[in-house]
PDB file of C-alpha atoms in Angstrom:
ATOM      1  CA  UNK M  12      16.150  -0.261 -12.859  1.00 97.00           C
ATOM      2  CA  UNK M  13      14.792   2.944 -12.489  1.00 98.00           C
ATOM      3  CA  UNK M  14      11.274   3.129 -10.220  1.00 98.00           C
ATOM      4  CA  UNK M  15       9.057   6.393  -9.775  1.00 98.00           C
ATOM      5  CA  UNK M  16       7.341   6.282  -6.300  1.00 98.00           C
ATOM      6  CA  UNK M  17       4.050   8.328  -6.245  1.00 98.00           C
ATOM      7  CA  UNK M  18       3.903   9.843  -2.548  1.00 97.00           C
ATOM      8  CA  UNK M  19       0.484  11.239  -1.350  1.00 97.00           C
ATOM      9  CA  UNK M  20       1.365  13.076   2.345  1.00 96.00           C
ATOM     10  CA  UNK M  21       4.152  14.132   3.938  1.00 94.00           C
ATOM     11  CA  UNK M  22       4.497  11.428   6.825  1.00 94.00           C
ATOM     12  CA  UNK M  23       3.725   8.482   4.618  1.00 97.00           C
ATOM     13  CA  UNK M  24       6.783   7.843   2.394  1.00 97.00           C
ATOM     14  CA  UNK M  25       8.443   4.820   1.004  1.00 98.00           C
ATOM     15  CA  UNK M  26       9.818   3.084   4.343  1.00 98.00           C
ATOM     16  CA  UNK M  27      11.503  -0.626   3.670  1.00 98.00           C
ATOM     17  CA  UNK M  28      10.853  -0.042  -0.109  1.00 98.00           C
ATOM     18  CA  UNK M  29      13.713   3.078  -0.580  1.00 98.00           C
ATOM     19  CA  UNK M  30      15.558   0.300   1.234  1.00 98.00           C
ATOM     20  CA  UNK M  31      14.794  -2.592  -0.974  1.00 98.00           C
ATOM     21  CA  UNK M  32      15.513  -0.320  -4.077  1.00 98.00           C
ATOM     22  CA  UNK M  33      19.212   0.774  -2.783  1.00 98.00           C
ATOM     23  CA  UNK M  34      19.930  -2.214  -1.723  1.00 98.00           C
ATOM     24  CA  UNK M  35      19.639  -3.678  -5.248  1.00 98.00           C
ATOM     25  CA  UNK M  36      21.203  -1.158  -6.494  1.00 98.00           C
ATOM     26  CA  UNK M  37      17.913   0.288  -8.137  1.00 98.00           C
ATOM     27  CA  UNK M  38      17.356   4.300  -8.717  1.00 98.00           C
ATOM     28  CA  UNK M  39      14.286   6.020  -7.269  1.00 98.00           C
ATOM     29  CA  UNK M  40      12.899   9.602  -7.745  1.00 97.00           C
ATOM     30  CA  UNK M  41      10.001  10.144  -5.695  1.00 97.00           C
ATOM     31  CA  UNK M  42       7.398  12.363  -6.434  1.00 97.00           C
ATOM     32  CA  UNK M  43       5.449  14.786  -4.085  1.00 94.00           C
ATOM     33  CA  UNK M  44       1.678  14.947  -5.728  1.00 87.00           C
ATOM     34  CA  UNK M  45       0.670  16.150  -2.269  1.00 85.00           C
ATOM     35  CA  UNK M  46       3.573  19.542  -2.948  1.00 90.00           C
ATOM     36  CA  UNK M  47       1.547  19.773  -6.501  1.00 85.00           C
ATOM     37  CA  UNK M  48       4.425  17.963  -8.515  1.00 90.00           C
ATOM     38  CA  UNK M  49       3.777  16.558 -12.230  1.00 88.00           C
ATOM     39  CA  UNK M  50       3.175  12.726 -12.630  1.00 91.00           C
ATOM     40  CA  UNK M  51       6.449  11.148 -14.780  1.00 96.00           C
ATOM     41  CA  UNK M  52       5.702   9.262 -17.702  1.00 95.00           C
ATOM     42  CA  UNK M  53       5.965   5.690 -18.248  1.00 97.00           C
ATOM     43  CA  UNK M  54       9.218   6.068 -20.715  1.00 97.00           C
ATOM     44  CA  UNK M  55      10.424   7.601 -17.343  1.00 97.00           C
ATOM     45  CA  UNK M  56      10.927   4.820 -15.004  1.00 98.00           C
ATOM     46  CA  UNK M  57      10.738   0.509 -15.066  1.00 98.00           C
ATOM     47  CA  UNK M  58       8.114   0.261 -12.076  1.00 98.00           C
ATOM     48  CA  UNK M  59       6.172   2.269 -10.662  1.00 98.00           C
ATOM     49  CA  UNK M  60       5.126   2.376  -7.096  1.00 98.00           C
ATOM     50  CA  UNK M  61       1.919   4.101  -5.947  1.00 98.00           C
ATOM     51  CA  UNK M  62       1.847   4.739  -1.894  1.00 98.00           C
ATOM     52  CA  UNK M  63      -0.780   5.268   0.459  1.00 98.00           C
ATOM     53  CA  UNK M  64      -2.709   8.609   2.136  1.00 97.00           C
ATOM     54  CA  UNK M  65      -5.825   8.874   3.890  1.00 95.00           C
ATOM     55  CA  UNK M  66      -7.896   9.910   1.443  1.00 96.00           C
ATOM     56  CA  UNK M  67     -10.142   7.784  -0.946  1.00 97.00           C
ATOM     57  CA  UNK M  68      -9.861   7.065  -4.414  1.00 98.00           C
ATOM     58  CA  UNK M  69     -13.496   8.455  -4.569  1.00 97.00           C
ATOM     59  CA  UNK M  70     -12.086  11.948  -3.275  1.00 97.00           C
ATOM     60  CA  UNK M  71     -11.330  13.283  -6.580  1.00 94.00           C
ATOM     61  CA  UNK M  72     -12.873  17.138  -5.555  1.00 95.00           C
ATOM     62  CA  UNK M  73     -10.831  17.579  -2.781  1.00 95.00           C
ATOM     63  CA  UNK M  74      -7.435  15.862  -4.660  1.00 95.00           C
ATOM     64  CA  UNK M  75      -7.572  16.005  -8.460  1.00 93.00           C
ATOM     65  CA  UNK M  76      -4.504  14.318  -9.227  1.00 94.00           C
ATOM     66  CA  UNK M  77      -6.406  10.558  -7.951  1.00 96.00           C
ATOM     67  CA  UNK M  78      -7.911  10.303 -11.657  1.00 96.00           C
ATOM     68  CA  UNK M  79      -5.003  11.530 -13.622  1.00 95.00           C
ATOM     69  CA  UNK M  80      -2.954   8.709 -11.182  1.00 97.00           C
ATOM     70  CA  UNK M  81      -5.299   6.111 -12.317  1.00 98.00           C
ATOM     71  CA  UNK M  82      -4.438   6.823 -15.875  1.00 97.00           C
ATOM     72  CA  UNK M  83      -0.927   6.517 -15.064  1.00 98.00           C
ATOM     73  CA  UNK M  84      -1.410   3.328 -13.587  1.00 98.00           C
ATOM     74  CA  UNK M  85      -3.497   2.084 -16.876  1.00 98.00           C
ATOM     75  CA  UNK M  86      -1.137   3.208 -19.122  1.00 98.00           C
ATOM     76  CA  UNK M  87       2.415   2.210 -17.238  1.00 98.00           C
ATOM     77  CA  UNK M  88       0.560  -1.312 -17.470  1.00 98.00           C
ATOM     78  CA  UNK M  89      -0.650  -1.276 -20.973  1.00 98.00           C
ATOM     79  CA  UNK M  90       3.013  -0.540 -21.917  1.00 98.00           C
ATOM     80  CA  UNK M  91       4.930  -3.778 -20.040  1.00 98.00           C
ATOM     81  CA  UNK M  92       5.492  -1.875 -17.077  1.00 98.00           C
ATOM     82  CA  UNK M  93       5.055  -3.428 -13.759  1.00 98.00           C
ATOM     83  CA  UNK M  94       3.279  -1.562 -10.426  1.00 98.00           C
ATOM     84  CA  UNK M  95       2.876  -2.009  -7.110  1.00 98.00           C
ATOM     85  CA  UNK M  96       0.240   0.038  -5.199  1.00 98.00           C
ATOM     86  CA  UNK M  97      -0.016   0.019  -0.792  1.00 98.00           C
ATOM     87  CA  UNK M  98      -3.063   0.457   0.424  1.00 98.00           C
ATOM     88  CA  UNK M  99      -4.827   3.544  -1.172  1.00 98.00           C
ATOM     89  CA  UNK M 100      -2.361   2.567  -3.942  1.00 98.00           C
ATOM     90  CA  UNK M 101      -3.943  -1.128  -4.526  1.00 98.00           C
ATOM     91  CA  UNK M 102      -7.272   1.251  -4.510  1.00 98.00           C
ATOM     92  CA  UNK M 103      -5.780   2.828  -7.022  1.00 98.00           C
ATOM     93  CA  UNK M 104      -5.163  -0.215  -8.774  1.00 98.00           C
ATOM     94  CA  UNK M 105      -8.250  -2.108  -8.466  1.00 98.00           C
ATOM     95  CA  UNK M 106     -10.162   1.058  -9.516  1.00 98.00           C
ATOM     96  CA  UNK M 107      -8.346   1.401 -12.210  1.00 98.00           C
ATOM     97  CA  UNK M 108      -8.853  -2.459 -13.623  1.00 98.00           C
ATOM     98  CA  UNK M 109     -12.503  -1.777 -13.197  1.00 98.00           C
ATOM     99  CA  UNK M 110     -13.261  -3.004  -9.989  1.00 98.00           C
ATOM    100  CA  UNK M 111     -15.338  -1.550  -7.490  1.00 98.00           C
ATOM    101  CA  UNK M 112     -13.625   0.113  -3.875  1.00 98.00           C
ATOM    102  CA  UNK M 113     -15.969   1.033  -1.189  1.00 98.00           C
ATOM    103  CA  UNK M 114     -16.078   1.203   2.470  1.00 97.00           C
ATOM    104  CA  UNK M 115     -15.103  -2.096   4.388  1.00 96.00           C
ATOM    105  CA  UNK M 116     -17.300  -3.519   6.868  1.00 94.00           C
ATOM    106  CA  UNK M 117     -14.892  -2.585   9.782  1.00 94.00           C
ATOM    107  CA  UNK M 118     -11.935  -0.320  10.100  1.00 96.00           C
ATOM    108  CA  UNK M 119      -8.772  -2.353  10.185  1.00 98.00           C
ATOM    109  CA  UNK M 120      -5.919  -0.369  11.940  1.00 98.00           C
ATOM    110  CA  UNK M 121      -3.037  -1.963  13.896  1.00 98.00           C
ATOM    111  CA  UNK M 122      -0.682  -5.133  13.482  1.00 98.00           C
ATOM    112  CA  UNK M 123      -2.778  -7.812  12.703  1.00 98.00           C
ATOM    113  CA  UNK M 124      -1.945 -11.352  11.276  1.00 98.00           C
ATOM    114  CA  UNK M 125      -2.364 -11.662   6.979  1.00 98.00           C
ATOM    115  CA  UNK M 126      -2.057 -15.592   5.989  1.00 98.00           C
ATOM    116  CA  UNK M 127      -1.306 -16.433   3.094  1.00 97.00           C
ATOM    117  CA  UNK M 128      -3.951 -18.156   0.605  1.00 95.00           C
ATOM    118  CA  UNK M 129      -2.370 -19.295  -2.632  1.00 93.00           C
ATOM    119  CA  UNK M 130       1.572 -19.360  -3.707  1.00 93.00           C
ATOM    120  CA  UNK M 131       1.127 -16.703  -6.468  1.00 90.00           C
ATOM    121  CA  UNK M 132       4.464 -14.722  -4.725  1.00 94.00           C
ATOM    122  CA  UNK M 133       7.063 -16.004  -1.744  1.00 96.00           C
ATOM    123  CA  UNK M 134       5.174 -15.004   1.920  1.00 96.00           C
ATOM    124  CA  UNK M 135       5.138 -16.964   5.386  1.00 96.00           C
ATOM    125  CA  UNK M 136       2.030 -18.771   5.748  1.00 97.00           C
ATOM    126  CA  UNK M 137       1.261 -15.966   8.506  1.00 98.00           C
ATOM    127  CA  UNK M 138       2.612 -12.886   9.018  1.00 98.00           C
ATOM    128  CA  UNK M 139       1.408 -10.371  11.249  1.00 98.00           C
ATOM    129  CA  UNK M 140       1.679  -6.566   9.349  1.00 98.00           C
ATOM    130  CA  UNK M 141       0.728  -3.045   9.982  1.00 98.00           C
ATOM    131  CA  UNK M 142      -2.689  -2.365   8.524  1.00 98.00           C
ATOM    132  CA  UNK M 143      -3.997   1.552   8.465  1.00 98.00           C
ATOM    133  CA  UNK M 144      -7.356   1.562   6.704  1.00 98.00           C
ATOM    134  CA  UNK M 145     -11.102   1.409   5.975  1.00 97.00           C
ATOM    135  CA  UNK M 146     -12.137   0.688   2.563  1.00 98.00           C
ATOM    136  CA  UNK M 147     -11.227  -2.016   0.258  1.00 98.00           C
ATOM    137  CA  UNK M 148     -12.365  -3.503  -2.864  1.00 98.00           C
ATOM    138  CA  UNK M 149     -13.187  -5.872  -5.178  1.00 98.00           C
ATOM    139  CA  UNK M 150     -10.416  -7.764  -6.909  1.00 98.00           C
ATOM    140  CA  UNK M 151      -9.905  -6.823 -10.644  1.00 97.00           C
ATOM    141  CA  UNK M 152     -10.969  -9.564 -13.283  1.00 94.00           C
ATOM    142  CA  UNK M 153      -7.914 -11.825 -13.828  1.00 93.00           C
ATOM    143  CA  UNK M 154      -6.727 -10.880 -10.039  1.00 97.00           C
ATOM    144  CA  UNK M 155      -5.307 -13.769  -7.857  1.00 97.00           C
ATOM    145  CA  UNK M 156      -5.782 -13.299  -4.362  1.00 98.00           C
ATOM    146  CA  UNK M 157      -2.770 -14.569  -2.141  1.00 97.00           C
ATOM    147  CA  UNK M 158      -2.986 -13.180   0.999  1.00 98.00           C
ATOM    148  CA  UNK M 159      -5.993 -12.145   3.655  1.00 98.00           C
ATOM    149  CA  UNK M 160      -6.949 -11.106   6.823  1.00 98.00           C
ATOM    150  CA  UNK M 161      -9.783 -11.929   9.386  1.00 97.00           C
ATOM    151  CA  UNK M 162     -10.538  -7.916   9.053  1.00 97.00           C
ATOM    152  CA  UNK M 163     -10.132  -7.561   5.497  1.00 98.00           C
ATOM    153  CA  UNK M 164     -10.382 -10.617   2.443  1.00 98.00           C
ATOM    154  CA  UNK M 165      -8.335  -8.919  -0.029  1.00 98.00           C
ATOM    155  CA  UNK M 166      -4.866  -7.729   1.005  1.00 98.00           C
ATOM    156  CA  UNK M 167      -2.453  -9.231  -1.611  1.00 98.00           C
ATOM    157  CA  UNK M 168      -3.223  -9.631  -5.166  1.00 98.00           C
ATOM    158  CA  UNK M 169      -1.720  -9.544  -8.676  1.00 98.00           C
ATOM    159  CA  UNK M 170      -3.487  -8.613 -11.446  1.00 98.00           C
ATOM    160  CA  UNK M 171      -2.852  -7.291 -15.413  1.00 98.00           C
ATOM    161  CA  UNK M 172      -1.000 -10.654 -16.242  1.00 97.00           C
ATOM    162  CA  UNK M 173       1.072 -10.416 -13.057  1.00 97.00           C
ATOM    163  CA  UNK M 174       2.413  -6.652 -13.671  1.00 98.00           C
ATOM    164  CA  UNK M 175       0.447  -5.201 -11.054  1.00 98.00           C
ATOM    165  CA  UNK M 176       0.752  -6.051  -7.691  1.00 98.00           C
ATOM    166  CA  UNK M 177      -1.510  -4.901  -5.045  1.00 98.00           C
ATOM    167  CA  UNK M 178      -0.911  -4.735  -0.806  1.00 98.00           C
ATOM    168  CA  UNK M 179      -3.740  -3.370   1.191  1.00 98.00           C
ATOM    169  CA  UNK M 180      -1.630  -3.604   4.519  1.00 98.00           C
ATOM    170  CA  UNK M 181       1.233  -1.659   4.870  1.00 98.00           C
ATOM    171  CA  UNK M 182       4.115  -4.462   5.239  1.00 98.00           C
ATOM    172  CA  UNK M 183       6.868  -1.168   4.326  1.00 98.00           C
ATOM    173  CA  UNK M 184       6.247   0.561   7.078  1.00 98.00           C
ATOM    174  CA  UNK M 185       9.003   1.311   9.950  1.00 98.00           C
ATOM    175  CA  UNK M 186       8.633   1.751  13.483  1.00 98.00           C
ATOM    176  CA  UNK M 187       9.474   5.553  12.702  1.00 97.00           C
ATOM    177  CA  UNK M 188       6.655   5.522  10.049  1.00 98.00           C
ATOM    178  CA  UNK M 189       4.330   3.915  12.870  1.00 98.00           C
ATOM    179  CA  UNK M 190       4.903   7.252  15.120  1.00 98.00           C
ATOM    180  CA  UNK M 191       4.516   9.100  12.507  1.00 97.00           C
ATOM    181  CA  UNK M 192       0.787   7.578  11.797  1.00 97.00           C
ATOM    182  CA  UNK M 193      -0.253   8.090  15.444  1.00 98.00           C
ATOM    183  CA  UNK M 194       0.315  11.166  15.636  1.00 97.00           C
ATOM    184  CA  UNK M 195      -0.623  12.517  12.356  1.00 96.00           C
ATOM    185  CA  UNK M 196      -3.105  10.686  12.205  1.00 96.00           C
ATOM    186  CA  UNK M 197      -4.626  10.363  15.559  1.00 96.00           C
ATOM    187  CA  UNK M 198      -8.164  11.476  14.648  1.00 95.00           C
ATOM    188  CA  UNK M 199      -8.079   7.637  12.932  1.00 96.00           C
ATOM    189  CA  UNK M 200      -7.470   5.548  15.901  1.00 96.00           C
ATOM    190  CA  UNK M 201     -11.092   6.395  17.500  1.00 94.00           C
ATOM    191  CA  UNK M 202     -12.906   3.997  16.391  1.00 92.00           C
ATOM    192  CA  UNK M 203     -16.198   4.265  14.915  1.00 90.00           C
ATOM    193  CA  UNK M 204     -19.894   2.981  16.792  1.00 88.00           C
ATOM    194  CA  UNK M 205     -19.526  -0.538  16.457  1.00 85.00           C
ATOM    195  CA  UNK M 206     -16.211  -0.502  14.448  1.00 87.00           C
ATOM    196  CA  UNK M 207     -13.431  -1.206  17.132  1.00 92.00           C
ATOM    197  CA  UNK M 208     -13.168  -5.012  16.239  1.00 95.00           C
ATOM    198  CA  UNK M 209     -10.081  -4.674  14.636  1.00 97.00           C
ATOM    199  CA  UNK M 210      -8.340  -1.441  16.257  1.00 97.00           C
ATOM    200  CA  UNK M 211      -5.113  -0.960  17.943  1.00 98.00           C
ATOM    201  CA  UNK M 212      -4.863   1.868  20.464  1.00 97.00           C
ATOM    202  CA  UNK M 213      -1.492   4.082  19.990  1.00 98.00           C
ATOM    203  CA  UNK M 214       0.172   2.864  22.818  1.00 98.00           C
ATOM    204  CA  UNK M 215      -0.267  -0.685  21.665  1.00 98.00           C
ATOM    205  CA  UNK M 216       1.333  -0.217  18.326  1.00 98.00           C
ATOM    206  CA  UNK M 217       3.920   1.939  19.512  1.00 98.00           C
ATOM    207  CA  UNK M 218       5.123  -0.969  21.507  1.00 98.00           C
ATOM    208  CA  UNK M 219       4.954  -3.569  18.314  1.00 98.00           C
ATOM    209  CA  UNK M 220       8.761  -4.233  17.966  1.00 96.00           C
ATOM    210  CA  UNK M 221       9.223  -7.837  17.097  1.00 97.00           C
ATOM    211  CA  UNK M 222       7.400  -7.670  13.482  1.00 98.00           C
ATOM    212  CA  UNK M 223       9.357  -5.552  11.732  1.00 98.00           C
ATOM    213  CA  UNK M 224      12.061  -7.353  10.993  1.00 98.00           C
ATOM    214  CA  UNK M 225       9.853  -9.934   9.341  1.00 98.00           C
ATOM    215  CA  UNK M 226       8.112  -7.208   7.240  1.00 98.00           C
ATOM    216  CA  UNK M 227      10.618  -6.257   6.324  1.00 98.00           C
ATOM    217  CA  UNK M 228      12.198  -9.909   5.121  1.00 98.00           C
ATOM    218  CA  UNK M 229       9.037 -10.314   3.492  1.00 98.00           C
ATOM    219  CA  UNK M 230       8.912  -7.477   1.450  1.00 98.00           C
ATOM    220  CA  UNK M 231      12.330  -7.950   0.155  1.00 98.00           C
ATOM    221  CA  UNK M 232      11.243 -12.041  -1.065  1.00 98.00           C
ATOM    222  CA  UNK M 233       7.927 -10.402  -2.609  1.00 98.00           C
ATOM    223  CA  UNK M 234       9.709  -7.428  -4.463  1.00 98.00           C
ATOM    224  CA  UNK M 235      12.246  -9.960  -5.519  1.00 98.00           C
ATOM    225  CA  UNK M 236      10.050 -12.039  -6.997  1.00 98.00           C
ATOM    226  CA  UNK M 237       7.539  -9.696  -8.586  1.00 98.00           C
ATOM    227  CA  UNK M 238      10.711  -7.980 -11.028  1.00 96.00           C
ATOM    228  CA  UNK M 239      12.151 -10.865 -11.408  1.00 90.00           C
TER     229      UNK M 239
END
């Protein structure tokens, strides 16, 4: 299978998904939007998978390519082929499919628990994830919720009769990408007036050790099961 990953920034690359893809033998290009690169085409590649970056999907002035992804995303699904979007990513996706993405009531950065709330893929009743972000959205018409958070309802969904698959947390992320966030990102960890609810300091996630290895497990059984 051969999958195009859409990359936003520098730090925030593919993680446990590059690993997921060799180990099944899969090919992967990724390309650099945030280096100017052109979009592939969906004749191109057999999934696509759209990353996060701090920016919204309503920042279209300041990054032009966020439309022209959208249309990617609509028109890999209208031909048969399936995508998977983290964080801005299932933005991306949502937006896309018509539904609405806006500012969540509370920032949500750090490793908090997601449980899961209907069997539409294979994930642990609970499992506690990295989560970097502070909009979110409405779920697209035929979407099926199957995961959520005390911070943030809609975390996991799939949507376009099951080819589109949609992860607000970031369950690929590595204990390298984790540094990377903090300090590339540092400006994000100060929490806004009445917004620290659901906020890890730095130091606290930099110590987070024991949940990778479950991420990591689950990502495998949900990428798995989405191409089968």
């Amino acid at each position: 299978m051969n999958i195009a990953i859409l990359q936003h920034m520098a730090h925030e690359g593919p993680g446990s998904i590059a690993d997921w893809a060799s180990a099944r033998g899969h090919t992967q290009r990724i390309h650099h939007f945030y280096q100017n690169e052109m979009p592939p085409e969906p004749s191109e590649f057999d999934l696509l998978v759209v990353l996060g970056g701090d920016m919204s999907v309503h920042d279209q002035a300041v990054h032009p390519w966020l439309a022209p992804e959208r249309d990617l995303i609509k028109a890999s699904l209208d031909a048969g082929k399936p995508v998977v979007g983290i964080c801005l990513g299932a933005q991306q996706i949502a937006l896309a499919l018509g539904a609405a993405v806006y500012p969540n009531n509370q920032r949500e950065v750090g490793f908090w628990p997601i449980r899961k709330a209907a069997d539409a893929l294979p994930l642990p009743d609970e499992l506690t994830v990295l989560h970097w972000h502070g909009d979110t959205f409405d779920l697209p018409a035929d979407a099926r919720l199957f995961a959520s958070s005390e911070g943030c309802r809609n975390q996991m969904f799939l949507a376009a009769d099951g080819l589109a698959l949609g992860l607000q947390c970031h369950i690929e992320t590595t204990a390298e990408m984790v540094e990377d966030f903090c300090r590339e990102d540092a400006a994000y960890l100060i929490p806004p007036a009445g917004q620290g609810r659901w906020m890890q300091d730095a130091a606290r996630m930099r110590a987070e050790t024991a949940a990778y290895p479950a991420m990591r497990d689950a990502l495998f059984a949900l990428l798995d099961a989405f191409n089968a």
